mmCIF file of C-alpha atoms and ligand atoms in Angstrom:
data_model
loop_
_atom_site.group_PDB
_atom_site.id
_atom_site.type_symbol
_atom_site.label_atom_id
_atom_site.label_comp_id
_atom_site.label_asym_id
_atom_site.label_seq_id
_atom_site.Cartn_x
_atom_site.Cartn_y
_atom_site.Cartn_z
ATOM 1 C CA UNK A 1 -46.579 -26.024 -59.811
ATOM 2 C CA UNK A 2 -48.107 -28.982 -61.122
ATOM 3 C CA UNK A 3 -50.838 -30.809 -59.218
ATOM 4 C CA UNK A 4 -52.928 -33.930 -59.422
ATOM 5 C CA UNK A 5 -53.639 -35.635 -63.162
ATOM 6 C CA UNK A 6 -51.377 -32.933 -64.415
ATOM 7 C CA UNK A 7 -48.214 -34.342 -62.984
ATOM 8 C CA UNK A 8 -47.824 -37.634 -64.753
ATOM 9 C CA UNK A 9 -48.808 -35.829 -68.227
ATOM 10 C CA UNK A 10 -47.138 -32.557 -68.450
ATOM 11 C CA UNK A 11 -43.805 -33.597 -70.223
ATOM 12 C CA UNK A 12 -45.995 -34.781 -73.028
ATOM 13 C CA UNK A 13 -47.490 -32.583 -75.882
ATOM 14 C CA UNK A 14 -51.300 -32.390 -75.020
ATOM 15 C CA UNK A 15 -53.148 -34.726 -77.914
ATOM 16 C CA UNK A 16 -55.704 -31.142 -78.608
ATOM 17 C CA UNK A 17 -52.421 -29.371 -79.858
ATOM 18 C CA UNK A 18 -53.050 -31.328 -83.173
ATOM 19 C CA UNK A 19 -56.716 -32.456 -82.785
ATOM 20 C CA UNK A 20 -58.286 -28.666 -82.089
ATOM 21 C CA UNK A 21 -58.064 -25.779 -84.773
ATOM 22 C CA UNK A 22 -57.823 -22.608 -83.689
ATOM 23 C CA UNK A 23 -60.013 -19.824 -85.265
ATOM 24 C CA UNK A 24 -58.861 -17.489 -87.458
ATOM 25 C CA UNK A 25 -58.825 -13.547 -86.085
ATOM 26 C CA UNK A 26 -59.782 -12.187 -89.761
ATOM 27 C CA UNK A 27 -60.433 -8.422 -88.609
ATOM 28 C CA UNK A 28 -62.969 -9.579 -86.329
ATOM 29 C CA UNK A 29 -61.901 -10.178 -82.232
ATOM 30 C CA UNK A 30 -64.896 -10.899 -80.981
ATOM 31 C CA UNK A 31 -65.613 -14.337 -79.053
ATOM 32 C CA UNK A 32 -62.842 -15.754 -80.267
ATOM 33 C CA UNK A 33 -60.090 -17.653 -78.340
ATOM 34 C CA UNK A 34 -56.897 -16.694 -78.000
ATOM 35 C CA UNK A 35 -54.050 -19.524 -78.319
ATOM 36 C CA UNK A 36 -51.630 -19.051 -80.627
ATOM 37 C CA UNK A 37 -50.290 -16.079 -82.588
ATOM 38 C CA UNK A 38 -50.965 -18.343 -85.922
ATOM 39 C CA UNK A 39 -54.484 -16.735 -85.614
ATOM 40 C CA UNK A 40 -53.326 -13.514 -86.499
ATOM 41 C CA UNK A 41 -52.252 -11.755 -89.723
ATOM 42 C CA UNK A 42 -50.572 -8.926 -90.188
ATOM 43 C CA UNK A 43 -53.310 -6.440 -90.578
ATOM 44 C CA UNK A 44 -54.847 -8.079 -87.383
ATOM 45 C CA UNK A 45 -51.314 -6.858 -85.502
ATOM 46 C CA UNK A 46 -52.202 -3.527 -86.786
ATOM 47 C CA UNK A 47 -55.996 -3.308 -85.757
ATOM 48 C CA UNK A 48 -54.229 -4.532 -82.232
ATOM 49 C CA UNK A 49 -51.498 -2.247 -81.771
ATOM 50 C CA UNK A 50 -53.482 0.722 -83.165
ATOM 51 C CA UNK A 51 -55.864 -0.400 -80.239
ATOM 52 C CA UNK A 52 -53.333 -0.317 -77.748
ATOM 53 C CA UNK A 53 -52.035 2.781 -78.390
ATOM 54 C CA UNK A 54 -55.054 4.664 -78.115
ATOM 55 C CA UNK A 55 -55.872 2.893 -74.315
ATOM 56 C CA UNK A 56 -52.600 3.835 -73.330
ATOM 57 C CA UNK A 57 -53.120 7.449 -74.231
ATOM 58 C CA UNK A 58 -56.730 6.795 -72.409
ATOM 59 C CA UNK A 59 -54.927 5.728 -69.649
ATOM 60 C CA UNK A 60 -52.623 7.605 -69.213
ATOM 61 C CA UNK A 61 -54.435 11.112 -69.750
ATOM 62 C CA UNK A 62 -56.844 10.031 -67.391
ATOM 63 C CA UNK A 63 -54.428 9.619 -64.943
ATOM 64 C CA UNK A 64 -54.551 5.789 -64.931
ATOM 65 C CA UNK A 65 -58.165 6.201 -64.456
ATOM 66 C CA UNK A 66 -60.635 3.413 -66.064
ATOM 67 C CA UNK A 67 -61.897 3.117 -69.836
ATOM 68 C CA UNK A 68 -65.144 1.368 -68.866
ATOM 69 C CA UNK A 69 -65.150 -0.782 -71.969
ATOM 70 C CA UNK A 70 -65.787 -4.026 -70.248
ATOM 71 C CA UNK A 71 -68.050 -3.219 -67.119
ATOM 72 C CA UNK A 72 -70.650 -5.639 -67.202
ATOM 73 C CA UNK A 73 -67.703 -8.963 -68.292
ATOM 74 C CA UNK A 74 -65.840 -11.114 -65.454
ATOM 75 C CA UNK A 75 -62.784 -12.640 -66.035
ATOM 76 C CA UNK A 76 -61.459 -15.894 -64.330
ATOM 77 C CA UNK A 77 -58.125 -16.143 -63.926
ATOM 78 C CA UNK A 78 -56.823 -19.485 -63.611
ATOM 79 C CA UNK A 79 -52.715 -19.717 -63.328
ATOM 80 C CA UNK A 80 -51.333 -23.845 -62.839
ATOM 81 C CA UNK A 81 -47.633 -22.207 -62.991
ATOM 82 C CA UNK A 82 -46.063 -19.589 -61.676
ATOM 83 C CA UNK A 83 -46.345 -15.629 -62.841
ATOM 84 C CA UNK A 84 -46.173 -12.340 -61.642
ATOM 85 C CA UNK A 85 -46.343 -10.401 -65.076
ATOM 86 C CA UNK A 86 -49.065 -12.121 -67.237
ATOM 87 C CA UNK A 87 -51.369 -12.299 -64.333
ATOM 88 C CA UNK A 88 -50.891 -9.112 -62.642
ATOM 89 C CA UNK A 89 -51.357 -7.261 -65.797
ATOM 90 C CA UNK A 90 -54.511 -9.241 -67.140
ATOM 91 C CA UNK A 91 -56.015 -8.392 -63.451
ATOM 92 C CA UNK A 92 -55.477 -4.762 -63.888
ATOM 93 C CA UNK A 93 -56.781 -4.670 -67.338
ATOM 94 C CA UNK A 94 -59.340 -6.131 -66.194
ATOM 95 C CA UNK A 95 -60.175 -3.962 -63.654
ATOM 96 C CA UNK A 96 -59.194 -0.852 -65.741
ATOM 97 C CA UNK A 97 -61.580 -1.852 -68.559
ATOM 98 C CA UNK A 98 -64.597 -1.822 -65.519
ATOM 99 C CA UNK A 99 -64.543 -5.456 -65.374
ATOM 100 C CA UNK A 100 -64.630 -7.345 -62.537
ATOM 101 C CA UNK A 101 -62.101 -10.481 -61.628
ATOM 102 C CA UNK A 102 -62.219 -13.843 -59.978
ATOM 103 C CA UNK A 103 -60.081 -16.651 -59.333
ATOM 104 C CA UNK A 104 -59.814 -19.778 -56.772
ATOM 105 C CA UNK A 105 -59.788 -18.169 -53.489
ATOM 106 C CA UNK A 106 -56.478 -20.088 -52.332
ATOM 107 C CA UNK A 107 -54.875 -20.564 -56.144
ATOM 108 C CA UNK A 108 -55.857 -23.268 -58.090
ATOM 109 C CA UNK A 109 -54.091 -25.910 -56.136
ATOM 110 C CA UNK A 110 -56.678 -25.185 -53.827
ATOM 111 C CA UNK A 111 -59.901 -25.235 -56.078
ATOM 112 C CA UNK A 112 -61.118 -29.252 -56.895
ATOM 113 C CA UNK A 113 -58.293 -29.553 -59.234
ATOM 114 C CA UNK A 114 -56.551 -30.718 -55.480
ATOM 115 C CA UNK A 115 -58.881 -33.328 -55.590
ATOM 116 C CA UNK A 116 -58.138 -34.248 -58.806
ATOM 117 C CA UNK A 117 -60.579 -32.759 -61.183
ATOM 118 C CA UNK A 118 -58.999 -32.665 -64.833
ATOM 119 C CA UNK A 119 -58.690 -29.648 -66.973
ATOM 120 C CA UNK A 120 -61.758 -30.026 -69.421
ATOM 121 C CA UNK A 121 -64.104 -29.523 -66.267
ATOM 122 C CA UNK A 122 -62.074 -26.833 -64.805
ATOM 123 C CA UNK A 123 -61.943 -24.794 -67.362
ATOM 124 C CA UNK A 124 -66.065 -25.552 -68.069
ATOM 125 C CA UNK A 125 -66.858 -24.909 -64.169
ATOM 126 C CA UNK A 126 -65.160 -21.392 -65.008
ATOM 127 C CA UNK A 127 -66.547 -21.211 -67.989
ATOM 128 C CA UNK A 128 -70.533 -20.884 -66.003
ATOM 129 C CA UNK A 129 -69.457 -17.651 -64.072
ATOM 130 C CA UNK A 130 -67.256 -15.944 -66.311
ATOM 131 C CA UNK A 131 -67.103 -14.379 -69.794
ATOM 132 C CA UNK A 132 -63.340 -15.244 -70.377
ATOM 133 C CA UNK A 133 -60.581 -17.139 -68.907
ATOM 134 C CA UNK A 134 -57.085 -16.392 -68.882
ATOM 135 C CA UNK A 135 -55.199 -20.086 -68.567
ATOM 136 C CA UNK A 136 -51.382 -20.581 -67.917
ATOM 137 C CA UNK A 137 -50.534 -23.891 -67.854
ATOM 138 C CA UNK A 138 -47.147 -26.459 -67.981
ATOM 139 C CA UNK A 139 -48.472 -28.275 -70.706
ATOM 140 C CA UNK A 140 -47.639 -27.934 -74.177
ATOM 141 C CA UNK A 141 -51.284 -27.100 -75.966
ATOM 142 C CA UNK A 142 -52.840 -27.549 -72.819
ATOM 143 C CA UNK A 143 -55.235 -23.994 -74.434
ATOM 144 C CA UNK A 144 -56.023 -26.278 -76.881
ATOM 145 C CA UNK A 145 -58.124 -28.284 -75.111
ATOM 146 C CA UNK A 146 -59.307 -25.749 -73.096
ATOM 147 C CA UNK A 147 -60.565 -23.831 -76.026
ATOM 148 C CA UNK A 148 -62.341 -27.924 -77.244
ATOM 149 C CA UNK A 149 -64.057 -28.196 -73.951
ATOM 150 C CA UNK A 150 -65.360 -24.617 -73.938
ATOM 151 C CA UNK A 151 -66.832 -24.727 -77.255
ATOM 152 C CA UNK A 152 -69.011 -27.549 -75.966
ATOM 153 C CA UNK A 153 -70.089 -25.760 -72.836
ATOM 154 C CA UNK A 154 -70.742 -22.911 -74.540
ATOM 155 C CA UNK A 155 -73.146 -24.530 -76.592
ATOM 156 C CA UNK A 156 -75.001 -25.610 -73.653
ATOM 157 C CA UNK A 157 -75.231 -22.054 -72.003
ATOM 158 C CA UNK A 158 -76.722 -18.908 -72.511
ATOM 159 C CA UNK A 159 -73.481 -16.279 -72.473
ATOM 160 C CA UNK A 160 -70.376 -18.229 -74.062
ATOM 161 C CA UNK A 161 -67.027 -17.774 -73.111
ATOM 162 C CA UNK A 162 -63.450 -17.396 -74.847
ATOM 163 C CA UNK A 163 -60.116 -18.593 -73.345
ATOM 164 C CA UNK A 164 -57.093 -16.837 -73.717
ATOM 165 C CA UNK A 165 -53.455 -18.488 -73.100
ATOM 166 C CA UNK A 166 -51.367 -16.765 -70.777
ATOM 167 C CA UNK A 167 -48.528 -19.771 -71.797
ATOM 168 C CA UNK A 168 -48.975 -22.941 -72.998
ATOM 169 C CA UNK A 169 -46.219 -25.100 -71.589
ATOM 170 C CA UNK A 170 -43.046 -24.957 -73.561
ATOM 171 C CA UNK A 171 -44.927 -24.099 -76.601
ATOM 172 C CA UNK A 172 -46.641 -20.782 -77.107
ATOM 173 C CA UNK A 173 -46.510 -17.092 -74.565
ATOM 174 C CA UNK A 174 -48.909 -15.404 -77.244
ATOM 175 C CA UNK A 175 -49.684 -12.148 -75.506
ATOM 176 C CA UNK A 176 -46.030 -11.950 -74.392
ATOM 177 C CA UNK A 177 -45.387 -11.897 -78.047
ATOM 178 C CA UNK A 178 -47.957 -9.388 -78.858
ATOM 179 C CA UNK A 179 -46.613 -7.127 -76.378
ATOM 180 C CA UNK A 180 -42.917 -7.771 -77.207
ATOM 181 C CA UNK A 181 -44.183 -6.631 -81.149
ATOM 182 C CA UNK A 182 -45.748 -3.769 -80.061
ATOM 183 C CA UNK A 183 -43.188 -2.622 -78.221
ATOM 184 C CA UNK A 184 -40.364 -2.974 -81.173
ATOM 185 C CA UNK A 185 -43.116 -1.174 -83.467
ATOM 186 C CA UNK A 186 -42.967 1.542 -80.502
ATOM 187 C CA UNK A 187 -39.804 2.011 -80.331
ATOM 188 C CA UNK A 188 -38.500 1.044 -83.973
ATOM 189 C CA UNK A 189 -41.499 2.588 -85.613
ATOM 190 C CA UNK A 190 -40.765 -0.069 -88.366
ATOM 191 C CA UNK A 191 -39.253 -3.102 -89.110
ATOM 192 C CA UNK A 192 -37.307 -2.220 -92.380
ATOM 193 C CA UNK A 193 -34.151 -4.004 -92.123
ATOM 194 C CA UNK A 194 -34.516 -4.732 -88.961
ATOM 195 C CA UNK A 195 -31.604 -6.995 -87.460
ATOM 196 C CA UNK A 196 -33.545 -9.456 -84.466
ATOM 197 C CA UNK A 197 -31.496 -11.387 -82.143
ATOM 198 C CA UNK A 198 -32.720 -13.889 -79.487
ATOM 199 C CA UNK A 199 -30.672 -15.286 -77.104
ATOM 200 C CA UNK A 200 -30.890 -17.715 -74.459
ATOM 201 C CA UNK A 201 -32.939 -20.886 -73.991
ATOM 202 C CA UNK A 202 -34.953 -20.586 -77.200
ATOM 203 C CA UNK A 203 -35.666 -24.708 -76.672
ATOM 204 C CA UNK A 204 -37.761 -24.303 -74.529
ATOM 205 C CA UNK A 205 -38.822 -20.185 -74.060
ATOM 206 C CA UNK A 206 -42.333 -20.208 -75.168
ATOM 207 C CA UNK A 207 -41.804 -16.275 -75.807
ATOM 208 C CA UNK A 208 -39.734 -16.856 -78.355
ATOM 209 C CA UNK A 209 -41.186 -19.474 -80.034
ATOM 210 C CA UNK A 210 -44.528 -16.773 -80.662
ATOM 211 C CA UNK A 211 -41.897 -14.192 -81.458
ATOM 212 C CA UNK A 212 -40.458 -15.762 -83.871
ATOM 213 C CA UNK A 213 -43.704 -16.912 -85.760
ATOM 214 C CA UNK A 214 -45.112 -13.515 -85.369
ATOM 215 C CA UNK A 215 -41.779 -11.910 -87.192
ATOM 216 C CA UNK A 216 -43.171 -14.039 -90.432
ATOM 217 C CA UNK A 217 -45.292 -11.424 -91.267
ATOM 218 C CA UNK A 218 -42.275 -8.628 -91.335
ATOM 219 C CA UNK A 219 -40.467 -11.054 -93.766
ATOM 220 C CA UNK A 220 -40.861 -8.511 -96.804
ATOM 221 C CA UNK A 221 -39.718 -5.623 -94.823
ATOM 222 C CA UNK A 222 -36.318 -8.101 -95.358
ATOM 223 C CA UNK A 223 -35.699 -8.910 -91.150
ATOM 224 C CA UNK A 224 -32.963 -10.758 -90.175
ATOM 225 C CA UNK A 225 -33.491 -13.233 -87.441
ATOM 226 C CA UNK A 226 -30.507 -14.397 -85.490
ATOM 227 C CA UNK A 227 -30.212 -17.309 -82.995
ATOM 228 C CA UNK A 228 -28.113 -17.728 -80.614
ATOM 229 C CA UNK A 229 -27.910 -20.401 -77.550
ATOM 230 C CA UNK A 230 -26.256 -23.413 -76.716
ATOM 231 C CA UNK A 231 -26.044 -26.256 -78.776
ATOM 232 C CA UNK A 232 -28.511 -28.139 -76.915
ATOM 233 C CA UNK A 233 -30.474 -25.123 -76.547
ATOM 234 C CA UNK A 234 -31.547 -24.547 -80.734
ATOM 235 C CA UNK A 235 -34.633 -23.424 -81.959
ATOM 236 C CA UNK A 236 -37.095 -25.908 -82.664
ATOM 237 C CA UNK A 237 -36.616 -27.397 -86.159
ATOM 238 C CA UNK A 238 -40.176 -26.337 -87.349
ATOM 239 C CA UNK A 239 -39.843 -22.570 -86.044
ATOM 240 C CA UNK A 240 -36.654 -22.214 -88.105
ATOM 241 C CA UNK A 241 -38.265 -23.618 -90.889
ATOM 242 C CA UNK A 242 -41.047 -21.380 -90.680
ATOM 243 C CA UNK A 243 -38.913 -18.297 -90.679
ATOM 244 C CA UNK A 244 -36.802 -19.483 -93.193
ATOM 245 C CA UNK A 245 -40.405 -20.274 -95.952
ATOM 246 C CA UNK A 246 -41.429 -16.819 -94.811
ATOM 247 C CA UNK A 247 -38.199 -15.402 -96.700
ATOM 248 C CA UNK A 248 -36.515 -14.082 -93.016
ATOM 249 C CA UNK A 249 -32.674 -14.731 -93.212
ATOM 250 C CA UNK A 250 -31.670 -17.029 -90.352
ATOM 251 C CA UNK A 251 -28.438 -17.037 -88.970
ATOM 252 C CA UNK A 252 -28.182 -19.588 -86.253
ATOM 253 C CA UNK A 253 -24.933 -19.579 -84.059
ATOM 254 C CA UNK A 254 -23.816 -20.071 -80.437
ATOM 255 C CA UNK A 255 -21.012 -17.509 -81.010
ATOM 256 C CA UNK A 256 -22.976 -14.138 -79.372
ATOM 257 C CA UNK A 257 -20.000 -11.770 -81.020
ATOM 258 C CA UNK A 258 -20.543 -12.908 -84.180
ATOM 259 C CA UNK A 259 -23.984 -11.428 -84.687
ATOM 260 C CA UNK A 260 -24.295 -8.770 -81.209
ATOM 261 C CA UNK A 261 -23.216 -5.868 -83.004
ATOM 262 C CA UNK A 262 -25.239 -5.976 -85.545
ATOM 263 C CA UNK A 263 -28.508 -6.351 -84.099
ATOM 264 C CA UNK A 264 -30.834 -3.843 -83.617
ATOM 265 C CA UNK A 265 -33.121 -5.817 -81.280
ATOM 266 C CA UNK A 266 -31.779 -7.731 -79.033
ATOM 267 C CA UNK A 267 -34.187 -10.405 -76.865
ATOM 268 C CA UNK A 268 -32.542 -11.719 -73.934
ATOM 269 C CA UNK A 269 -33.865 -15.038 -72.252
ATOM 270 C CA UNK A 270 -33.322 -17.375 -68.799
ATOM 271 C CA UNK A 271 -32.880 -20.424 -68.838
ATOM 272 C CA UNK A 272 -35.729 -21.899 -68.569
ATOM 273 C CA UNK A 273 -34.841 -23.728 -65.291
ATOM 274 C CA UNK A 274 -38.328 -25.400 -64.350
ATOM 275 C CA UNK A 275 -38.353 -27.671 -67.714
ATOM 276 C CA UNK A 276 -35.394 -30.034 -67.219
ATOM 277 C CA UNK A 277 -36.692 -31.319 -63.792
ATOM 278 C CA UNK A 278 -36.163 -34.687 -65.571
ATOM 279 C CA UNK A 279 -31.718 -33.817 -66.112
ATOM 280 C CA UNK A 280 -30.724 -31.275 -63.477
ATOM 281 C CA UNK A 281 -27.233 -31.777 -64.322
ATOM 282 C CA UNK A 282 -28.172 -30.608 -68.074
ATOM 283 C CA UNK A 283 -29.210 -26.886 -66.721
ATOM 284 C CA UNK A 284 -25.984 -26.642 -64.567
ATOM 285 C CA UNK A 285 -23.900 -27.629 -67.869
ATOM 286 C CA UNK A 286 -25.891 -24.900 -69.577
ATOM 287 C CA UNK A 287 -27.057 -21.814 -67.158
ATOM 288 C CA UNK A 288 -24.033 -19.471 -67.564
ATOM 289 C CA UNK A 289 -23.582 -19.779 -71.556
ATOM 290 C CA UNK A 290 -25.329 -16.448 -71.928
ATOM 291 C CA UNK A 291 -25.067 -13.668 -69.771
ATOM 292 C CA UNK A 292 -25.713 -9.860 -70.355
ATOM 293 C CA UNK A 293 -23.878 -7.590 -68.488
ATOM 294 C CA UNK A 294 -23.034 -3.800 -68.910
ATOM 295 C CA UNK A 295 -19.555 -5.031 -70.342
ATOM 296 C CA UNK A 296 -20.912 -6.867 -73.244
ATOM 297 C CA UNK A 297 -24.225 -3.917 -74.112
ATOM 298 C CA UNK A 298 -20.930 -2.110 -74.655
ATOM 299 C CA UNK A 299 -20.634 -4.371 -77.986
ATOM 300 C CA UNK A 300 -24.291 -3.421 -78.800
ATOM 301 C CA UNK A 301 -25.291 -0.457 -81.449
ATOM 302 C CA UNK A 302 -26.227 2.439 -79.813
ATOM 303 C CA UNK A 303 -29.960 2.795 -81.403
ATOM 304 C CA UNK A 304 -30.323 -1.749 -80.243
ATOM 305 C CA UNK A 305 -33.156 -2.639 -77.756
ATOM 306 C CA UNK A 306 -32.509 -4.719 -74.914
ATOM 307 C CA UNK A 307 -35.663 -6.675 -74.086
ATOM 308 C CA UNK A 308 -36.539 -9.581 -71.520
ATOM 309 C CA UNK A 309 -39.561 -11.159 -71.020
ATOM 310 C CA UNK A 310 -38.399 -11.295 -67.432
ATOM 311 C CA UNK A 311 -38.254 -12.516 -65.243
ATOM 312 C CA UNK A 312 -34.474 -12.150 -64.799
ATOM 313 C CA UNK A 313 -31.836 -13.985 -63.266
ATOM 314 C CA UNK A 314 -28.360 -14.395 -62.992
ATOM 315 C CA UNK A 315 -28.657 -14.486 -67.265
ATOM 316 C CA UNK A 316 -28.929 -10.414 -66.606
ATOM 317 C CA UNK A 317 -25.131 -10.844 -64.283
ATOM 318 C CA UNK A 318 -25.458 -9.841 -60.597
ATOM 319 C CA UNK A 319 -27.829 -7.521 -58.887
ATOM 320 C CA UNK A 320 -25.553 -4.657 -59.363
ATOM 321 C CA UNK A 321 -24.994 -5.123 -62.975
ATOM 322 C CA UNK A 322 -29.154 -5.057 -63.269
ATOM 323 C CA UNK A 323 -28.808 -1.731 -61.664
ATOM 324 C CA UNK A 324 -26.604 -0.718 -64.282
ATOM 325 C CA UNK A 325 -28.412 -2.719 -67.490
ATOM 326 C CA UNK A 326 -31.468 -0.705 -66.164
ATOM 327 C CA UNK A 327 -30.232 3.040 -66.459
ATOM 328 C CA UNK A 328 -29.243 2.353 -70.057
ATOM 329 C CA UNK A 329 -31.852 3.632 -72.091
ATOM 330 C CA UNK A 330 -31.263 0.721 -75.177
ATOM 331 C CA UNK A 331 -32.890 -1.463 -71.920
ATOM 332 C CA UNK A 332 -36.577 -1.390 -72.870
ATOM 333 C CA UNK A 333 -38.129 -4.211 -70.219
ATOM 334 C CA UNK A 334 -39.760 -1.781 -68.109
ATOM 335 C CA UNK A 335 -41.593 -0.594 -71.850
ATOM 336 C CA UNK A 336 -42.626 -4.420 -72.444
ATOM 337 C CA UNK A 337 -44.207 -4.997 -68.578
ATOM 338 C CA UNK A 338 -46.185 -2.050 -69.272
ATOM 339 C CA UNK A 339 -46.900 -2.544 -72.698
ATOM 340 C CA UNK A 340 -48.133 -6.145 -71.573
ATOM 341 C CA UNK A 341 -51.454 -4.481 -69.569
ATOM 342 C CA UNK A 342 -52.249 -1.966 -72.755
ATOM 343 C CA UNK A 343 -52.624 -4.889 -74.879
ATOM 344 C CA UNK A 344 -54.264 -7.345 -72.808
ATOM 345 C CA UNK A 345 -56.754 -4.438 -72.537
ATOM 346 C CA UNK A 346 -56.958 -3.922 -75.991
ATOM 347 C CA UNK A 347 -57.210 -7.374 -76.522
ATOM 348 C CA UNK A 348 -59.820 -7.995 -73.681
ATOM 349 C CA UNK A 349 -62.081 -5.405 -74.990
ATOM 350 C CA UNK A 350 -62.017 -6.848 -78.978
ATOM 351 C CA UNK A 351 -62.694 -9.770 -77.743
ATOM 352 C CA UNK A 352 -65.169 -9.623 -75.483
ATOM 353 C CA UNK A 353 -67.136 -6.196 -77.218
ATOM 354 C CA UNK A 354 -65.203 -6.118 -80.556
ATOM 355 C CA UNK A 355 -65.276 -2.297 -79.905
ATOM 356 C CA UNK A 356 -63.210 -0.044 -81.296
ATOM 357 C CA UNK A 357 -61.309 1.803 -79.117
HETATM 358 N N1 LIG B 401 -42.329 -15.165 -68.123
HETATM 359 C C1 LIG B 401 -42.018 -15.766 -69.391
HETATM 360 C C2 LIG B 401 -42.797 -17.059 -69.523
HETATM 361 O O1 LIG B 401 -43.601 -17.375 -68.677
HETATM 362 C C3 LIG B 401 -40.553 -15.947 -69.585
HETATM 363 C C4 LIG B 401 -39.859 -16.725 -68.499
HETATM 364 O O2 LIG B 401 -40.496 -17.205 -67.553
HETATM 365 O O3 LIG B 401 -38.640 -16.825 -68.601
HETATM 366 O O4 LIG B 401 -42.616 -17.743 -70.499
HETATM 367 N N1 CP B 402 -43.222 -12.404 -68.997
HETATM 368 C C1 CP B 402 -44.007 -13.190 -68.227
HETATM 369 O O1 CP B 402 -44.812 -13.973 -68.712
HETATM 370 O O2 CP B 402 -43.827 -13.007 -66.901
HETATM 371 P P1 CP B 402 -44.534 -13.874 -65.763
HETATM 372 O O3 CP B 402 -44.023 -15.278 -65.933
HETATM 373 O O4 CP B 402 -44.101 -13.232 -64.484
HETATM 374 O O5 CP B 402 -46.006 -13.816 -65.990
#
C-alpha cells in the first residue's frame, strides 16, 4: 500500500538514511529510537534477551495475564504496508504491558496522509498524543526521517516521543531480527560454531539484511554465514562485506545442497513479491528457485532450525506440505511469532521506563 507523496518516491533510498544518525543503545533503552540493529552491541542483545525471557515467564505464569510496566504510555501504531505479525504483536504488547493503543480509525490511508500530508507531519501529529510510534513503511530509511522530525517536535513539547521501525522498506526489519536472535539463543543456547544459512530473496528481505548485521557480534564464537539465492537475488555488497570485516566466514552460493546439510540454522525467505512492481516478469523468472518442502528438511541435520519470518507462500511447497513442515519439531516459526510479542514488550518497556524487568 502506498498512497499519496509516497508513491512517486518509494523506489528511492530516503535522503535521512545518510543525513540522520541513529543513537547509540549503550546499556541504556530509554527514549531512544529504534531503527536499525547498528544501535546495538552485543551486551545490549543480552540486557534484551535476558529481558525477554523473564516477561515471558511473567506471562506465561500469569496465565497471559498483564505485567503493568507501561500503564500510563500510548502507543500509535502507524502501518503504510501490509502486516499481520509486527503489528499484531506490538498491539498486544502493548496492551499486555497496561498500555493503551491507537491508530487511524480506518488505516492510515484513511488518516490526512489521503489527502496528501507527507511523513514528517504524520509522524509529528502522532507524535502530540502518543509516547511512541511503531512505523512500517515501503521506503528504504523512511525511520530515519521519522526519528529527524520527531526530535524536533519533541523539543517543542512537554512528553517526547521515540519511534520504533517495524520495517524500513527494503532495508532494515530490526525487531524481526531481534526476535529471530533470541529465538536461535533459545533454542541453540549458543552460537559456538554455529553454521547460519539464509535462503531466499536476501536482495531485497529486510529480515535478513538486520540478521545478518546482528550475527557480527557472534563473529568470535567463529559462525559461518551461508547465502544462498538466485543470482539476481545476492546479498547486498555492503552486508557481505560487513560480515566478512567482522571475521564471519561467508560462503555465498545458489547451489542449496552444497551448504543444507551442514547448517544448523536454517532461515527460509519469500520472495519478496511486492518490490519488483517495476519487472513482473523478473519475479516469475525467479519465484520457484527455492522451495522447502518435507523432501528436502530430509537433507537437513537433525538438531537444524527451520525459521521464517513468514509470512509463507508457495516458497514453504503446497498447503499440505506446510502441514507437514509444521509437525517437524526442527520447524521453529511458531517460536519466532511468539517470541516477536516478548521482545517488543521487553523492548517497549526499556524504552519507554528503562525498567528492569
Ligand atoms: N514479514 C517480513 C517483512 O515484513 C518478511 C516478509 O514479508 O516476507 O519483512
Ligand atoms: N514477520 C513479519 O514482519 O510479519 P508481518 O509482515 O506479517 O508483520
Amino acid at each position: 500500500m502506498t498512497t499519496g507523496e509516497h508513491d512517486s518516491q518509494v523506489s528511492q533510498p530516503n535522503p535521512f538514511l545518510t543525513q540522520y544518525v541513529p543513537p547509540r543503545i549503550d546499556g541504556s533503552f530509554t527514549g531512544k529510537h529504534i531503527i536499525t540493529v547498528d544501535q546495538f552491541a552485543r551486551k545490549d542483545l543480552q540486557i534484551l534477551f535476558d529481558a525477554a525471557a523473564s516477561l515471558r515467564k511473567r506471562v506465561h505464569e500469569s496465565d497471559r495475564g498483564l505485567v503493568e510496566l507501561c500503564n500510563s504510555k500510548v502507543m500509535a501504531s502507524l502501518f503504510f504496508e501490509a502486516s499481520t505479525r509486527t503489528d499484531l504483536s506490538f498491539q498486544a504488547a502493548m496492551r499486555r504491558l497496561g498500555g493503551k493503543v491507537i491508530s487511524a480509525s480506518n488505516g492510515v490511508q484513511f488518516s490526512s496522509v489521503y489527502k496528501g500530508e507527507n511523513l514528517a507531519d504524520t509522524v509529528r501529529a502522532a507524535g502530540c498524543y502518543a509516547d511512541v510510534l511503531v512505523l512500517r513503511h515501503p521506503q528504504l530509511g523512511s525511520s530515519y526521517e521519522a526519528a529527524y522530525y520527531l526530535d524536533k517536535l519533541n523539543q517543542r513539547i512537554q512528553n517526547p516521543t521515540v519511534i520504533i521501525s517495524g520495517g524500513d522498506g527494503i532495508g532494515e526489519h530490526p525487531t524481526q531480527a531481534l526476535l529471530d536472535m533470541f529465538t536461535i539463543y533459545d533454542k541453540k543456547k549458543q552460537f559456538n560454531h554455529l553454521t547460519v544459512t539464509m535462503v531466499g530473496d536476501l536482495r531485497h528481505g529486510r529480515t535478513v539484511h538486520s540478521l545478518a548485521k546482528l550475527l557480527t557480534h557472534y563473529a568470535p564464537e567463529q559462525v559461518t554465514v551461508c547465502l544462498v539465492s538466485p543470482r539476481s537475488l545476492t546479498t547486498p555488497r555492503e552486508i557481505v562485506a560487513r560480515l566478512q570485516a567482522s571475521g564471519i566466514s561467508v560462503f555465498e552460493t545458489s547451489e542449496l545442497q552444497a551448504v543444507l546439510g551442514q547448517s544448523d540454522v536454517i532461515y527460509w525467505t519469500r520472495v519478496q513479491e511486492e518490490r519488483f512492481a517495476a519487472d513482473p516478469q523478473e519475479y516469475e523468472a525467479v519465484k520457484d528457485d527455492f522451495i522447502i518442502t518435507p523432501a528436502v528438511m530430509r537433507h537437513a541435520k537433525p538438531d537444524a532450525i527451520l525459521m521464517h519470518p513468514l509470512p509463507r507462500k508457495h516458497e514453504m511447497g503446497t498447503r499440505s506440505d506446510h502441514d507437514i513442515l509444521d509437525e517437524d519439531p526442527r520447524a521453529v516459526y511458531f517460536e519466532q511469532m511468539e517470541n516477536g510479542m516478548f521482545i517488543r514488550m521487553a523492548l517497549l518497556a526499556k524504552v519507554l521506563r528503562g525498567v528492569y524487568v
